Structures are given as structure tokens and as C-alpha cells.
XYZ file of C-alpha atoms in Angstrom:
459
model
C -22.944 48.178 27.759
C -24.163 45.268 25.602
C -22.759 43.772 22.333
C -25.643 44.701 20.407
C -26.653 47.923 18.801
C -29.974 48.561 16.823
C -29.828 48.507 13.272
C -31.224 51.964 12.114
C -33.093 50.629 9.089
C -34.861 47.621 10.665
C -35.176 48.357 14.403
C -33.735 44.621 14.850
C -30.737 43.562 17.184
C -27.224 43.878 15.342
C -23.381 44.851 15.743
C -22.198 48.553 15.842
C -21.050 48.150 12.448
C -17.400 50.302 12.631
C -16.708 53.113 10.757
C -15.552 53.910 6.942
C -12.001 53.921 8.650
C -12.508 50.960 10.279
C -12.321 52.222 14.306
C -15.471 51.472 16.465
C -17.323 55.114 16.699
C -19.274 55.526 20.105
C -22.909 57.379 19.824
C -23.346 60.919 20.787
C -24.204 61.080 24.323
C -27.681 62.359 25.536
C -28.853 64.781 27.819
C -32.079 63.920 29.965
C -34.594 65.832 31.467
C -37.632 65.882 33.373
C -39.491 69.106 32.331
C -42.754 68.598 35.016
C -42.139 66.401 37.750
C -41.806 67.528 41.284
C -38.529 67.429 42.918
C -36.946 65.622 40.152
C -33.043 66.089 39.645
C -32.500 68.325 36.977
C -31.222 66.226 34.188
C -29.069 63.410 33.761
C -26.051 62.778 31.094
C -26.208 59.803 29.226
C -22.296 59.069 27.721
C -21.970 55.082 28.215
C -24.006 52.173 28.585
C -27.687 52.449 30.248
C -29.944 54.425 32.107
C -33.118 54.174 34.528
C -35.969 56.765 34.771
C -37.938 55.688 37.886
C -39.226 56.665 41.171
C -36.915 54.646 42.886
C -33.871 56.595 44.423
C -31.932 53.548 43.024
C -32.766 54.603 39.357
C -30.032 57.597 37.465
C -33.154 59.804 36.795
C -35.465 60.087 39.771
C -39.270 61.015 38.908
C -41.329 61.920 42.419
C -44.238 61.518 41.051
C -47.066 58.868 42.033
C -47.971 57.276 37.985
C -44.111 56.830 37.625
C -43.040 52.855 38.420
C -40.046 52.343 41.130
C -37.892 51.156 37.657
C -39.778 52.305 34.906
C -37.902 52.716 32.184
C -34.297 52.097 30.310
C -32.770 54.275 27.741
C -29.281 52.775 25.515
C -27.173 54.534 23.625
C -27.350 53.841 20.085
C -25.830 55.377 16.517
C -29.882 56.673 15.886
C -29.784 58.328 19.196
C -31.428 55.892 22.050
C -33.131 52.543 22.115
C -35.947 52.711 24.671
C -37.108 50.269 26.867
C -40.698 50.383 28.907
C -39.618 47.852 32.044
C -42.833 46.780 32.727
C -44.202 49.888 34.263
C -47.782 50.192 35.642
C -48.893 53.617 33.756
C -46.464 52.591 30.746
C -44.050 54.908 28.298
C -45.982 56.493 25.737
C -44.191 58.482 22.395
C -46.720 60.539 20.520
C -49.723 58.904 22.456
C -49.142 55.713 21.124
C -47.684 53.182 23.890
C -44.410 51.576 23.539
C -42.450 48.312 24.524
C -39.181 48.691 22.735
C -38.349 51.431 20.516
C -35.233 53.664 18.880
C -35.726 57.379 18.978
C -33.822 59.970 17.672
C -31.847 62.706 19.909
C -34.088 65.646 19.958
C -37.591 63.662 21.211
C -39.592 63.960 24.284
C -41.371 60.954 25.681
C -44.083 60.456 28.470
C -43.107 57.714 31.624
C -45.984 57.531 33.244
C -47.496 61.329 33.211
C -44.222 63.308 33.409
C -42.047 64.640 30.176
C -39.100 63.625 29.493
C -36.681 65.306 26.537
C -34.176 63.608 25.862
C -31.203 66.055 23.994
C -27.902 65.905 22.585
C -24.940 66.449 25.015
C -23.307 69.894 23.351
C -20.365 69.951 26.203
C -19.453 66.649 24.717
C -18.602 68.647 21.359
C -17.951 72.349 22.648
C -14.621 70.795 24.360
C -12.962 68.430 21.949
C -9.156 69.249 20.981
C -8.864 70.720 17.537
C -8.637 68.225 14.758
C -4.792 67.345 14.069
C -4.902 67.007 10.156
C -5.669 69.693 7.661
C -8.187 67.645 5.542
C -11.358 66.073 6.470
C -13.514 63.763 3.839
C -13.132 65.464 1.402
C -12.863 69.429 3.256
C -9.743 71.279 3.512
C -8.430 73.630 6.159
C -5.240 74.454 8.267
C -7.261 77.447 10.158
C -8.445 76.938 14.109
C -12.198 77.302 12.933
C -11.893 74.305 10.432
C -9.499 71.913 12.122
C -12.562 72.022 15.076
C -15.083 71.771 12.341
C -13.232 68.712 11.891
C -13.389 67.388 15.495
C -16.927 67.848 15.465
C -17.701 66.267 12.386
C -15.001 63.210 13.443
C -16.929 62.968 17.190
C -19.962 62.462 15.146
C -19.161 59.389 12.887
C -20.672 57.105 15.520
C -23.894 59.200 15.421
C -27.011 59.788 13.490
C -28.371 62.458 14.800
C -30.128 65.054 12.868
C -27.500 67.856 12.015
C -28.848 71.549 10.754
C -25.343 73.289 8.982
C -25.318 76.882 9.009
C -23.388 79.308 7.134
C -23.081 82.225 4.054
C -23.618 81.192 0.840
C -20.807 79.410 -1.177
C -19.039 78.141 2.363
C -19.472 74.583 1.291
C -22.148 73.241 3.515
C -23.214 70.413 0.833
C -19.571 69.591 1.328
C -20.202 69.310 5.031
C -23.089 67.252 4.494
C -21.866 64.530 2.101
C -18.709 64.787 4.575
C -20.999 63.487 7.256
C -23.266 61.183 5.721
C -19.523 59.655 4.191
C -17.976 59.441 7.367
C -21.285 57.564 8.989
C -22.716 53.838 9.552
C -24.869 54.597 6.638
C -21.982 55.642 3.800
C -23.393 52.395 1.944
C -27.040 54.091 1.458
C -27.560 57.086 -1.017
C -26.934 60.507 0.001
C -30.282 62.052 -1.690
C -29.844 66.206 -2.070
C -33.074 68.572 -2.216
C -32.459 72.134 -2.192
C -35.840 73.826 -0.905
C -35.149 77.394 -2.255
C -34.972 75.896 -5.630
C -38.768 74.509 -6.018
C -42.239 76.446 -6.543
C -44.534 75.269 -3.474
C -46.471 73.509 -5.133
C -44.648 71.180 -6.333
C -42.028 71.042 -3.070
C -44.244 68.360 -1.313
C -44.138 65.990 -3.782
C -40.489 66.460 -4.904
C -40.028 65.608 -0.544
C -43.148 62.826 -0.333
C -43.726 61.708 -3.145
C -46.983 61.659 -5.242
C -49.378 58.706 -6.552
C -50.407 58.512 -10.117
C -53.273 60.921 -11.005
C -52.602 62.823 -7.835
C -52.696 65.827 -9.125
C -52.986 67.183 -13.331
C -49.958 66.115 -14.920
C -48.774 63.078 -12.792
C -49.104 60.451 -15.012
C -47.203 58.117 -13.131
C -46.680 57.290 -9.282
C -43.019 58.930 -8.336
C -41.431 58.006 -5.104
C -40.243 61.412 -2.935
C -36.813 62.422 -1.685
C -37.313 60.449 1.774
C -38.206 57.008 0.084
C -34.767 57.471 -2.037
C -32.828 58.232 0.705
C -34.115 55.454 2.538
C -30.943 53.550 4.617
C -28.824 56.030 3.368
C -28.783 60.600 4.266
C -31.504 62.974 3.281
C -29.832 66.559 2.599
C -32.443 69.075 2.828
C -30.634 72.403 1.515
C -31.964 76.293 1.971
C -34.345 74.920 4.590
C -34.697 78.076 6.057
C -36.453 78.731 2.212
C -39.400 75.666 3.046
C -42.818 77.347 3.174
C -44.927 77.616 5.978
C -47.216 75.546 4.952
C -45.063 72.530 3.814
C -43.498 72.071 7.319
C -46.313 70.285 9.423
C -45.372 67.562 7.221
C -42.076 67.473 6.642
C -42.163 67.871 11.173
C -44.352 64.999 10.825
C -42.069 62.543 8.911
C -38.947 63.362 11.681
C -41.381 62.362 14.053
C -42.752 59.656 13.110
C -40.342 58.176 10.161
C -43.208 57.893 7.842
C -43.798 59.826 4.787
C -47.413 60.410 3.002
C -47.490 60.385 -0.860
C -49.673 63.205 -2.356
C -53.111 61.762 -3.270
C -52.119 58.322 -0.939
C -54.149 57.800 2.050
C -51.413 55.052 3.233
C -48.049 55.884 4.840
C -45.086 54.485 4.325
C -42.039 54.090 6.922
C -38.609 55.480 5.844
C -35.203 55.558 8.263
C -33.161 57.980 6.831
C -30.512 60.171 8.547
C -31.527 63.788 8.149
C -28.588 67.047 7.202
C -30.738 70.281 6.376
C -28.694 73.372 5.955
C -29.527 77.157 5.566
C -27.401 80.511 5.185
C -30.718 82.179 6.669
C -30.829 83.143 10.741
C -33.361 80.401 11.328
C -34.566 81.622 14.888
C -35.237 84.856 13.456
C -37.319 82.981 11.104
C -39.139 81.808 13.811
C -39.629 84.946 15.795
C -41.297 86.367 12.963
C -43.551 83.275 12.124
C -41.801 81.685 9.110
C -40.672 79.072 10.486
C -42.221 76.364 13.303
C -40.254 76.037 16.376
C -40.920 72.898 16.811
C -39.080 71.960 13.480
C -36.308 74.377 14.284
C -35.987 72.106 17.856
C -35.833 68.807 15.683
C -33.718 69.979 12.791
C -31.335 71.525 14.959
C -30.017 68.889 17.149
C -26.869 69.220 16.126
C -25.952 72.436 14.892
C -22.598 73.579 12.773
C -21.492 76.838 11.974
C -18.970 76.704 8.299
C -16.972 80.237 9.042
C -16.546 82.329 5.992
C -13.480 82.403 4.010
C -12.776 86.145 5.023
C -12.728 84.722 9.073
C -9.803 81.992 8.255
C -7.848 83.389 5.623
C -4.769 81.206 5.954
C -7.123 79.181 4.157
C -7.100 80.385 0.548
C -3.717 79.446 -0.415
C -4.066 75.426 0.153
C -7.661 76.249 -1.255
C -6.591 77.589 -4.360
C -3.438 75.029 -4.633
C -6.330 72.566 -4.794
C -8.418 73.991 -6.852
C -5.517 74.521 -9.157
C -4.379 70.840 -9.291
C -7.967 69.711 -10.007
C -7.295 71.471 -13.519
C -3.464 70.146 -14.261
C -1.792 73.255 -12.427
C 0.768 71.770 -9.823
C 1.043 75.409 -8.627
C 0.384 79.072 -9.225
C 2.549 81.689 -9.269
C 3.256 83.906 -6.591
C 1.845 87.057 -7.514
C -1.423 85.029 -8.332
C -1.801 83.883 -4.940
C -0.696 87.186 -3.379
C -4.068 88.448 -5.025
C -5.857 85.466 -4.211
C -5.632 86.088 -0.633
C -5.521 89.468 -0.772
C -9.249 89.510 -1.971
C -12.311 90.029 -0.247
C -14.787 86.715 -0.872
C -18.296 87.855 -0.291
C -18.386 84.619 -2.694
C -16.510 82.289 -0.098
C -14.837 79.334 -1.205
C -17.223 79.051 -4.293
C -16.060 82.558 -5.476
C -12.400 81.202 -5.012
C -12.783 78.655 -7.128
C -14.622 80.237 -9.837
C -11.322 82.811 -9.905
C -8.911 79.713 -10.300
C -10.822 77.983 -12.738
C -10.584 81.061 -14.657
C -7.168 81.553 -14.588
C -6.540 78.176 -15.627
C -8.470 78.752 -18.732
C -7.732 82.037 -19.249
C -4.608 82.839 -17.759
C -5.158 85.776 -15.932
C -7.413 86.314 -13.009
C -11.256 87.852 -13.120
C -11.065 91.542 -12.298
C -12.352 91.236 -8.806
C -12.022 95.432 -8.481
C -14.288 95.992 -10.546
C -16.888 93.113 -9.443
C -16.363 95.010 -5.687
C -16.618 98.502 -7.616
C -20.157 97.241 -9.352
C -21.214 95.723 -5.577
C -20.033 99.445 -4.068
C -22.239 100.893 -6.483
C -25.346 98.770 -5.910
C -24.791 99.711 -2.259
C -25.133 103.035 -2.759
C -27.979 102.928 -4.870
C -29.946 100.376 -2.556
C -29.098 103.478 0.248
C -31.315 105.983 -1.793
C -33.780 103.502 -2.391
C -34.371 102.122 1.387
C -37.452 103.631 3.256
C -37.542 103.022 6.974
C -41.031 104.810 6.753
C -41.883 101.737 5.046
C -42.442 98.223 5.893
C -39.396 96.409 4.953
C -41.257 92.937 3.302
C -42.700 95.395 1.042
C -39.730 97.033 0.037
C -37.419 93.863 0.205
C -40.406 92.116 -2.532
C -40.535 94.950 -5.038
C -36.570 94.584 -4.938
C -36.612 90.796 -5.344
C -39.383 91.175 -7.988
C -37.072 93.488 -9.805
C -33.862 91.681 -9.981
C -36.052 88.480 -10.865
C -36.902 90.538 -14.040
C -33.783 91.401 -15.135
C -32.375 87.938 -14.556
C -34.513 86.407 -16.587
C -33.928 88.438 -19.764
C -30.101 88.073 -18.914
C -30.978 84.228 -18.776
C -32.741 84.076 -21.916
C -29.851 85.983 -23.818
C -27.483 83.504 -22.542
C -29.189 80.055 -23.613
C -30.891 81.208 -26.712
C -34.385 80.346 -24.926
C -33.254 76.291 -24.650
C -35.219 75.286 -21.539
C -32.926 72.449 -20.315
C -30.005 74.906 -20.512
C -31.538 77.608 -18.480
C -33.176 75.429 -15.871
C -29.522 73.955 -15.481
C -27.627 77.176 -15.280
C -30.141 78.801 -12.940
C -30.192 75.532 -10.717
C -34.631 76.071 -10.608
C -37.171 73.408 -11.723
C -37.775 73.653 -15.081
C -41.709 73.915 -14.737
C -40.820 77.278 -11.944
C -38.155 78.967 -14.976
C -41.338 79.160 -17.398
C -43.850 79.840 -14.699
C -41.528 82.910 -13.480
C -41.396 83.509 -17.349
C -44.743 83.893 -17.440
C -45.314 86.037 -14.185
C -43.081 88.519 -15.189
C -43.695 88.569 -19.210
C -40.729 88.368 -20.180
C -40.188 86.699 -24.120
C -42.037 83.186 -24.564
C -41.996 79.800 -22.281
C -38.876 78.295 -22.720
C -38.428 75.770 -25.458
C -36.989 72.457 -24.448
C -33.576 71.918 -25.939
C -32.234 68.936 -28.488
C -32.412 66.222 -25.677
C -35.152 66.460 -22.913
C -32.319 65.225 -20.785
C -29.868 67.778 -20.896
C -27.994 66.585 -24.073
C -28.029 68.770 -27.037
């Protein structure tokens, strides 16, 4: 293996810069595969140094097939994924139809030597079989349970990596946390760690908010704004509720893994952008896809890498150094016992957010929220959803008129709690401001919010 590594922002020759901890981090190793040559070997596993695709018997992965050179082509290991190197073949090494010399490509890509397919994917056995991790903290995440401590291994295995990581898990399990725990723990800690949470925006305004837009683009852009992806550039994109993106926003966003460029509504030029790419989603994405939400070929290069956060209830021994943290974070060195007998003792539909939300309240208030009757008022909505589900019925139609109906009554519960001020409701609900009043709007409920003292949050 050489010296040299490829430096994921400019392509150009540099070190393997070492880790935030200071140890040398080796890349993720690669799994390769012919998917239509004749008699080729099935795949090959790429964990150190170089390999050669060729039809030569000398080469690691042997193509039988006559527009594949006797050495045709070399593929590195490198923190992006691989470097790629055409060896002067006669039918050359193509990527997306365009011919190529030299190149870095991300796990997760297929490639053309001469007029077979190659995919070249990460190596999973290389992280279903590492020992548990042998702390109980992890950059910033905390847990003593089995489940986390080989969370932990994973995400430690995959400091020396950049590969494209899709988090899964229930709401409130701390997958943000995941995500700025990887993009900390990686060669590009230095760059920004840019956050976009997909569920959050109305669709037409999602593209830009990713892209970018021009001035004049569209009514109301008055001035060019750069996208999530340019901000992000050298550093992590985190692209949350992905499973939320709409159909018709993810040829694009496909387009921009692909390629690492990025379009600007109303621009005609694109830009390049190297950014290291977390998405995460509490949805069942394949299902997503079987039913046509969701592209399976953005599934495929979203989900490279793909880690499950367990829910509280699965690693209970959990809560108490949990809560002990939360705690200290508001000047409680500990709780007393019979507060963290109920602590554990509850049920956490919630997850670790709902666990925190009960210690910060009993550090301002003393006394715990009255979790019965929060799981009496959820037993109850049970019961009533029971008498009001139809299998007769198609189930989008009765899921919408449900959705449609608890929009409605959260937005007259939001405009009792902020008095109508627009930069208070937008922040409490976590939506765009523009999608609060257009919701208003939709379901005519009071007026369009007013904007509060200070347009930027301050009152």
C-alpha cells in the first residue's frame, strides 16, 4: 500500500490525515463484483492495499470476457471509498458513460471495464464481527448495554471511512447524535456538519433549501442562496427523515451522490461539492420502496452503510447513566432513588428524548411528569383509533383523513400557546415558517401568523 491517500475535497495526492484521536484509521474495505461476465469469480474482498480487474488469471478479479484488457484496471483503498485507476486498457473504464483515467468513487458505485459491470460494495462481515466496544461512552453517546457498546464498534471501525451511512431507528433514539458522532470522529471533523431535516419542509421549497436557488429563480428569491450541499462542502451533509423526501425531489438529490455536483434552481451551470453524506429515517425505507415512494436506486446509495439505534425499552440498563447525565447537565450530581426506580420502570415510547424531557422536569419542578396518565391518554387514543379503522377501506385514505385531523387540532393548540407570534411557533413546531402559515391557511384555522418582535427569533 502506498504513502499517499486522496484528499476527498480536491481529488489530489495527500497523507491519510489521522484521526481526531490521533491513531491512523484504515478505510472500510470493499466488496467487488462482476454482475455480467462469463465465468468470472464471484467477487473479490478488497481490505488492504490494491487490486486488479483483468482478463489475465494473474489479476485478483478475473473478467473472461474478450473487451476486458489482460490488466485493466486498479482499484485503492481510500477514506472516500476507492481511487480508481484505468491501466491503459484497450476498451477503457467508463463511470456514468463518461471515460475515466484516475478517479475516487464512493463505496456503493458500479463502474464499466471494458463492457462488463462491476459494483463495487462495502464489506458488512468486516463490521457484523467486531468485538463489542470496551467503554461506555462514544463522542458524545452513552451506553453500558450490548446493543450500544457495538453501536460503538461500528461507529469506531468507521473513523477511517467516508462512506455514505443511512441511520435507522424510532423517533427520539438520538440518530442526529449518531450522525454528528460520525462526522466528529472522521477526516473531515474540521468541515461543517450542515443538518436538513426533510420531513420538516413543504416540497416546494425542499429543493432549494438542498441545491440551492439563483436570484429571481423563482417569486420571492430576491437574492442567490447557496443550498445545504454547497455549505457542507469539505465537511458532513445530515439529511434527516429521508424516508419523508418526495418522490419527485429524489432524481436529484440521486443525481448529486452520483455525480458530486449540485444544480441551483433557475442555474443552468453545476457546481461540484465533496461532502460526506449521513441521512437518517425512523420510516421502513424498503417498504417505501415496495410501494413506490421511494427509488431503489437511492435506497442502494444512501444505504451503504446502514445502523440500527435500538430503542430505549430494548437496553434498559441504559436509563439510569442516561438520566444521571441528563441530571448533571442541570446542576443535579444525582437523583434520588425512588426517582430513578420510576425512571426505569417506565415505558419510553419517547426513547431517550422522552427521558430527558422527564429529568429536565424534575429538575425544575421537583417531581416527575405523570407518565400514567400520558400512557392512560395513549391507551385511550388506541382504543378509539380501533373503532375508527376500516379494513374495508384503503388504508392511505384513512391514514390522510387522520393526519389531516390531528394537523387541525395542532394548530389551534399551537396558536394558543405562542399568542399567534410566527417566529415562536415555527420554532416550537420545528416547520419552515412559510409551511406553519401555509398549513394555517389550508386548514382555516385563525389568521397567518404574525412575525414576532425580532424577525430572528429575539423578542
Amino acid at each position: 500500500m502506498s504513502a499517499g491517500r486522496h484528499d476527498p475535497l480536491e481529488g489530489r495526492t495527500a497523507p491519510l490525515a489521522p484521526g481526531p484521536g490521533g491513531a491512523r484509521k484504515a478505510p472500510l474495505g470493499v466488496v467487488v463484483r462482476a454482475l455480467d461476465a462469463p465465468n468470472a469469480p464471484p467477487a473479490f474482498t478488497l481490505r488492504t492495499g490494491t487490486c486488479t480487474i483483468g482478463s489475465s488469471r494473474q489479476c485478483d478479479l478475473v473478467l473472461s470476457e474478450t473487451t476486458v484488457s489482460r490488466t485493466h484496471v486498479e482499484l485503492e483503498l481510500v477514506a472516500e471509498g476507492v481511487a480508481v485507476r484505468d491501466l491503459g486498457s484497450r476498451n477503457g473504464t467508463f463511470y456514468f458513460g463518461q471515460r475515466i483515467e484516475k478517479v475516487v468513487l464512493s463505496i456503493g458505485t458500479r463502474i464499466k471495464v471494458g463492457g462488463v459491470s462491476v459494483a463495487i460494495e462495502a464489506d458488512g462481515d468486516a463490521l457484523s464481527n467486531l468485538p463489542p466496544f470496551s467503554g461506555t461512552s462514544y463522542s458524545g453517546l452513552l451506553g453500558s448495554s450490548m446493543a450500544m457498546r457495538r453501536l460503538f464498534a461500528t461507529l469506531e471501525r468507521l473513523e477511517g471511512s467516508l462512506a455514505t451511512v443511512l441511520v435507522e431507528g424510532e423517533s427520539g433514539v438520538g440518530k442526529e447524535l449518531v450522525a454528528a458522532a460520525l462526522h466528529q470522529q472522521s477526516r473531515v471533523a474540521r468541515g461543517p456538519f450542515v443538518t436538513l431535516n426533510c420531513g420538516a419542509l413543504p416540497r416546494e421549497v425542499l429543493q432549494s433549501e438542498l441545491f440551492g436557488h439563483r436570484k429571481g429563480a423563482f417569486t420571492g428569491a430576491v437574492e442567490a442562496r447557496q443550498g445545504a450541499f454547497e455549505s457542507a462542502h469539505g465537511g458532513s451533509l445530515f439529511l434527516d427523515e429521508i424516508g419523508e423526501l418526495p418522490l419527485d425531489v429524489q432524481p436529484a438529490l440521486l443525481r448529486a451522490i452520483e455525480l458530486g455536483e449540485v444544480r441551483a434552481v433557475g442555474d443552468d451551470k453545476p457546481r461540484k461539492v465533496r461532502v460526506r453524506l449521513i441521512a437518517a429515517t425512523n420510516r421502513d425505507v424498503e417498504a417505501e420502496v415496495r410501494a413506490g415512494r421511494f427509488r431503489q436506486d437511492l435506497f442502494f446509495r444512501l444505504a451503504v452503510i446502514r445502523l440500527l439505534v435500538p430503542p430505549l425499552r430494548e437496553r434498559r440498563e441504559d436509563i439510569e447513566p442516561l438520566a444521571l447525565a441528563f441530571a448533571r447537565d442541570h446542576g443535579h450530581d444525582a437523583l434520588p432513588s425512588q426517582v430513578l426506580e420510576s425512571l426505569k420502570a417506565g415505558g419510553y415510547p419517547g426513547n431517550v428524548r422522552e427521558l430527558k424531557n422527564a429529568v429536565e422536569a424534575y429538575a425544575a419542578l421537583g417531581v416527575l411528569p405523570a407518565a400514567s396518565s400520558v400512557a392512560g391518554s395513549l391507551g385511550q387514543l388506541d382504543e378509539q383509533l380501533r373503532t375508527l379503522v376500516d379494513t374495508r377501506k384503503p388504508y392511505a385514505e384513512q391514514k390522510e383523513a387522520l393526519v389531516e385531523r390531528f394537523t387541525l387540532i395542532y394548530l389551534r393548540a399551537l396558536l394558543d400557546m405562542t399568542g399567534g407570534n410566527q417566529s415562536e411557533a415555527a420554532r416550537v413546531s420545528g416547520l419552515n415558517r412559510g409551511y406553519v402559515n401555509k398549513l394555517l391557511a389550508k386548514h382555516g384555522v385563525g389568521r397567518p401568523l404574525r412575525s414576532g418582535a425580532g424577525e430572528d427569533g429575539s423578542s
